[in-house]
């Protein structure tokens, strides 16, 4: 158990324990307690998407995941949340599945659409290549105390380019090396968690703490090469594409520990500062 600033005592829960605690039925996945997987008063956004995917997988267990599109609606008003999933359309190769995450009062917390597609023969094969870090490399570790969101304790991030939130730095391209201590054998749920870790780059431009919140998030899986990879020394290349009127637009490229291109994401966020 740990005590978070301004919050009640919550349970430290390793990622694999969190996944094992999900109660699964066909088209339905329930998490009774997110433990310390929180960011402020809301559940970690990556976990919200993971729960919705978990419900989808009870209906479509084997088809490769190609993309997830999430809209974050509001924080849950209860510890327990349930994801309900249904198949929208099953085509010859591609299946669309919809999921809604609800709290105990049936408030919609998040909406997720998953697109699953069987592999097909194609003459087109293009893979991104990871670039080097260049001169002036650095290693800035993320703090583990001082009011940081509790979910961050499950990651070990090091900034190789860019810097930490609320430092007044105006760099728009961040590179973060990231691990999940205690976790082994990567699966698609780990990929989602890793891809959603990095804070909004825009808040690094601020000099005083200010809240922020994700509104929409799109995550595209480039392949299934992540299966079974070690969860050490992954790399996130993030870029703040635009910002204005309180809204920011950020892209991410996620690389495996050997430089494997794993996923692309685009996120629209609101920053109150």
mmCIF file of N, CA and C in Angstrom, residues 128-187:
data_model
loop_
_atom_site.group_PDB
_atom_site.id
_atom_site.type_symbol
_atom_site.label_atom_id
_atom_site.label_comp_id
_atom_site.label_asym_id
_atom_site.label_seq_id
_atom_site.Cartn_x
_atom_site.Cartn_y
_atom_site.Cartn_z
ATOM 1 N N UNK A 128 10.212 1.661 -41.070
ATOM 2 C CA UNK A 128 10.989 2.813 -40.593
ATOM 3 C C UNK A 128 12.334 2.359 -40.028
ATOM 4 N N UNK A 129 13.315 3.232 -40.129
ATOM 5 C CA UNK A 129 14.649 2.955 -39.595
ATOM 6 C C UNK A 129 14.941 3.953 -38.477
ATOM 7 N N UNK A 130 15.363 3.437 -37.351
ATOM 8 C CA UNK A 130 15.655 4.293 -36.203
ATOM 9 C C UNK A 130 16.913 5.126 -36.463
ATOM 10 N N UNK A 131 16.819 6.421 -36.194
ATOM 11 C CA UNK A 131 17.967 7.308 -36.368
ATOM 12 C C UNK A 131 18.819 7.340 -35.103
ATOM 13 N N UNK A 132 20.068 7.748 -35.265
ATOM 14 C CA UNK A 132 20.954 7.861 -34.118
ATOM 15 C C UNK A 132 20.631 9.082 -33.279
ATOM 16 N N UNK A 133 21.296 9.193 -32.148
ATOM 17 C CA UNK A 133 21.036 10.300 -31.227
ATOM 18 C C UNK A 133 21.851 11.538 -31.548
ATOM 19 N N UNK A 134 22.921 11.387 -32.322
ATOM 20 C CA UNK A 134 23.740 12.545 -32.654
ATOM 21 C C UNK A 134 24.625 12.961 -31.491
ATOM 22 N N UNK A 135 25.134 14.174 -31.564
ATOM 23 C CA UNK A 135 26.048 14.678 -30.539
ATOM 24 C C UNK A 135 25.285 15.197 -29.318
ATOM 25 N N UNK A 136 26.006 15.335 -28.235
ATOM 26 C CA UNK A 136 25.419 15.934 -27.034
ATOM 27 C C UNK A 136 24.407 15.051 -26.348
ATOM 28 N N UNK A 137 24.659 13.731 -26.306
ATOM 29 C CA UNK A 137 23.717 12.827 -25.660
ATOM 30 C C UNK A 137 23.654 13.104 -24.161
ATOM 31 N N UNK A 138 22.519 12.781 -23.558
ATOM 32 C CA UNK A 138 22.265 13.048 -22.143
ATOM 33 C C UNK A 138 21.522 11.875 -21.547
ATOM 34 N N UNK A 139 21.389 11.861 -20.229
ATOM 35 C CA UNK A 139 20.582 10.865 -19.533
ATOM 36 C C UNK A 139 19.941 11.561 -18.332
ATOM 37 N N UNK A 140 18.664 11.914 -18.478
ATOM 38 C CA UNK A 140 17.920 12.568 -17.402
ATOM 39 C C UNK A 140 16.869 11.587 -16.900
ATOM 40 N N UNK A 141 16.977 11.187 -15.646
ATOM 41 C CA UNK A 141 16.042 10.222 -15.082
ATOM 42 C C UNK A 141 14.782 10.921 -14.585
ATOM 43 N N UNK A 142 13.661 10.225 -14.712
ATOM 44 C CA UNK A 142 12.373 10.750 -14.264
ATOM 45 C C UNK A 142 12.285 10.610 -12.748
ATOM 46 N N UNK A 143 11.811 11.631 -12.033
ATOM 47 C CA UNK A 143 11.727 11.540 -10.566
ATOM 48 C C UNK A 143 10.688 10.514 -10.124
ATOM 49 N N UNK A 144 10.916 9.907 -8.979
ATOM 50 C CA UNK A 144 9.981 8.916 -8.444
ATOM 51 C C UNK A 144 9.187 9.454 -7.267
ATOM 52 N N UNK A 145 9.401 10.707 -6.909
ATOM 53 C CA UNK A 145 8.677 11.327 -5.794
ATOM 54 C C UNK A 145 8.344 12.761 -6.184
ATOM 55 N N UNK A 146 7.607 13.437 -5.281
ATOM 56 C CA UNK A 146 7.323 14.844 -5.521
ATOM 57 C C UNK A 146 6.058 15.101 -6.307
ATOM 58 N N UNK A 147 5.055 14.253 -6.124
ATOM 59 C CA UNK A 147 3.767 14.515 -6.756
ATOM 60 C C UNK A 147 3.629 14.013 -8.175
ATOM 61 N N UNK A 148 4.545 13.154 -8.635
ATOM 62 C CA UNK A 148 4.408 12.609 -9.988
ATOM 63 C C UNK A 148 3.239 11.625 -10.018
ATOM 64 N N UNK A 149 2.577 11.442 -11.173
ATOM 65 C CA UNK A 149 1.468 10.488 -11.255
ATOM 66 C C UNK A 149 1.905 9.102 -10.788
ATOM 67 N N UNK A 150 1.046 8.432 -10.038
ATOM 68 C CA UNK A 150 1.449 7.172 -9.404
ATOM 69 C C UNK A 150 1.764 6.077 -10.412
ATOM 70 N N UNK A 151 1.116 6.073 -11.582
ATOM 71 C CA UNK A 151 1.372 5.006 -12.552
ATOM 72 C C UNK A 151 2.813 5.022 -13.042
ATOM 73 N N UNK A 152 3.481 6.185 -12.978
ATOM 74 C CA UNK A 152 4.840 6.296 -13.508
ATOM 75 C C UNK A 152 5.835 5.453 -12.721
ATOM 76 N N UNK A 153 5.477 5.038 -11.514
ATOM 77 C CA UNK A 153 6.374 4.217 -10.707
ATOM 78 C C UNK A 153 6.617 2.842 -11.319
ATOM 79 N N UNK A 154 5.794 2.448 -12.263
ATOM 80 C CA UNK A 154 5.929 1.137 -12.901
ATOM 81 C C UNK A 154 6.839 1.175 -14.126
ATOM 82 N N UNK A 155 7.388 2.322 -14.419
ATOM 83 C CA UNK A 155 8.258 2.481 -15.581
ATOM 84 C C UNK A 155 9.613 3.023 -15.128
ATOM 85 N N UNK A 156 10.611 2.796 -15.952
ATOM 86 C CA UNK A 156 11.935 3.372 -15.708
ATOM 87 C C UNK A 156 12.329 4.156 -16.957
ATOM 88 N N UNK A 157 11.966 5.438 -17.013
ATOM 89 C CA UNK A 157 12.263 6.249 -18.191
ATOM 90 C C UNK A 157 13.513 7.109 -18.003
ATOM 91 N N UNK A 158 14.249 7.274 -19.085
ATOM 92 C CA UNK A 158 15.421 8.146 -19.102
ATOM 93 C C UNK A 158 15.334 9.015 -20.348
ATOM 94 N N UNK A 159 15.373 10.336 -20.150
ATOM 95 C CA UNK A 159 15.310 11.266 -21.280
ATOM 96 C C UNK A 159 16.690 11.360 -21.944
ATOM 97 N N UNK A 160 16.760 10.929 -23.206
ATOM 98 C CA UNK A 160 17.995 11.024 -23.985
ATOM 99 C C UNK A 160 18.043 12.319 -24.783
ATOM 100 N N UNK A 161 16.867 12.879 -25.014
ATOM 101 C CA UNK A 161 16.757 14.193 -25.666
ATOM 102 C C UNK A 161 15.502 14.862 -25.138
ATOM 103 N N UNK A 162 15.549 16.191 -24.964
ATOM 104 C CA UNK A 162 14.445 16.878 -24.320
ATOM 105 C C UNK A 162 14.627 16.832 -22.813
ATOM 106 N N UNK A 163 13.612 17.272 -22.099
ATOM 107 C CA UNK A 163 13.750 17.311 -20.645
ATOM 108 C C UNK A 163 12.403 17.094 -19.969
ATOM 109 N N UNK A 164 12.364 17.279 -18.657
ATOM 110 C CA UNK A 164 11.208 16.909 -17.847
ATOM 111 C C UNK A 164 10.130 17.993 -17.865
ATOM 112 N N UNK A 165 8.904 17.624 -17.449
ATOM 113 C CA UNK A 165 7.809 18.602 -17.406
ATOM 114 C C UNK A 165 8.106 19.799 -16.506
ATOM 115 N N UNK A 166 7.533 20.933 -16.891
ATOM 116 C CA UNK A 166 7.530 22.180 -16.110
ATOM 117 C C UNK A 166 8.943 22.733 -15.867
ATOM 118 N N UNK A 167 9.790 22.594 -16.867
ATOM 119 C CA UNK A 167 11.153 23.127 -16.769
ATOM 120 C C UNK A 167 11.352 24.352 -17.650
ATOM 121 N N UNK A 168 10.344 24.706 -18.460
ATOM 122 C CA UNK A 168 10.465 25.860 -19.329
ATOM 123 C C UNK A 168 11.261 25.604 -20.593
ATOM 124 N N UNK A 169 11.577 24.345 -20.861
ATOM 125 C CA UNK A 169 12.340 23.997 -22.061
ATOM 126 C C UNK A 169 11.406 23.939 -23.269
ATOM 127 N N UNK A 170 11.802 24.528 -24.394
ATOM 128 C CA UNK A 170 10.922 24.618 -25.564
ATOM 129 C C UNK A 170 11.285 23.627 -26.663
ATOM 130 N N UNK A 171 12.100 22.632 -26.358
ATOM 131 C CA UNK A 171 12.398 21.566 -27.318
ATOM 132 C C UNK A 171 11.099 20.855 -27.701
ATOM 133 N N UNK A 172 10.914 20.559 -28.980
ATOM 134 C CA UNK A 172 9.677 19.914 -29.438
ATOM 135 C C UNK A 172 9.865 18.439 -29.786
ATOM 136 N N UNK A 173 11.092 17.955 -29.769
ATOM 137 C CA UNK A 173 11.370 16.552 -30.091
ATOM 138 C C UNK A 173 12.044 15.896 -28.894
ATOM 139 N N UNK A 174 11.371 14.929 -28.298
ATOM 140 C CA UNK A 174 11.914 14.220 -27.145
ATOM 141 C C UNK A 174 12.212 12.770 -27.515
ATOM 142 N N UNK A 175 13.290 12.243 -26.952
ATOM 143 C CA UNK A 175 13.622 10.830 -27.091
ATOM 144 C C UNK A 175 13.785 10.259 -25.689
ATOM 145 N N UNK A 176 13.017 9.212 -25.400
ATOM 146 C CA UNK A 176 13.004 8.637 -24.052
ATOM 147 C C UNK A 176 13.287 7.144 -24.144
ATOM 148 N N UNK A 177 14.269 6.690 -23.381
ATOM 149 C CA UNK A 177 14.505 5.258 -23.221
ATOM 150 C C UNK A 177 13.644 4.781 -22.061
ATOM 151 N N UNK A 178 12.931 3.669 -22.256
ATOM 152 C CA UNK A 178 11.948 3.282 -21.243
ATOM 153 C C UNK A 178 11.925 1.773 -21.048
ATOM 154 N N UNK A 179 11.797 1.370 -19.789
ATOM 155 C CA UNK A 179 11.704 -0.036 -19.412
ATOM 156 C C UNK A 179 10.523 -0.220 -18.466
ATOM 157 N N UNK A 180 10.086 -1.480 -18.327
ATOM 158 C CA UNK A 180 9.056 -1.829 -17.347
ATOM 159 C C UNK A 180 9.657 -2.863 -16.394
ATOM 160 N N UNK A 181 10.283 -2.417 -15.299
ATOM 161 C CA UNK A 181 10.953 -3.337 -14.371
ATOM 162 C C UNK A 181 10.002 -4.415 -13.850
ATOM 163 N N UNK A 182 10.502 -5.645 -13.804
ATOM 164 C CA UNK A 182 9.707 -6.751 -13.288
ATOM 165 C C UNK A 182 8.818 -7.410 -14.313
ATOM 166 N N UNK A 183 8.732 -6.841 -15.515
ATOM 167 C CA UNK A 183 7.890 -7.407 -16.567
ATOM 168 C C UNK A 183 8.754 -8.151 -17.587
ATOM 169 N N UNK A 184 8.238 -9.267 -18.101
ATOM 170 C CA UNK A 184 8.939 -10.050 -19.117
ATOM 171 C C UNK A 184 7.975 -10.418 -20.229
ATOM 172 N N UNK A 185 8.512 -10.796 -21.377
ATOM 173 C CA UNK A 185 7.728 -11.321 -22.496
ATOM 174 C C UNK A 185 6.630 -10.353 -22.922
ATOM 175 N N UNK A 186 7.012 -9.399 -23.720
ATOM 176 C CA UNK A 186 6.096 -8.350 -24.177
ATOM 177 C C UNK A 186 4.890 -8.911 -24.919
ATOM 178 N N UNK A 187 3.726 -8.315 -24.669
ATOM 179 C CA UNK A 187 2.529 -8.593 -25.460
ATOM 180 C C UNK A 187 1.898 -7.259 -25.852
#
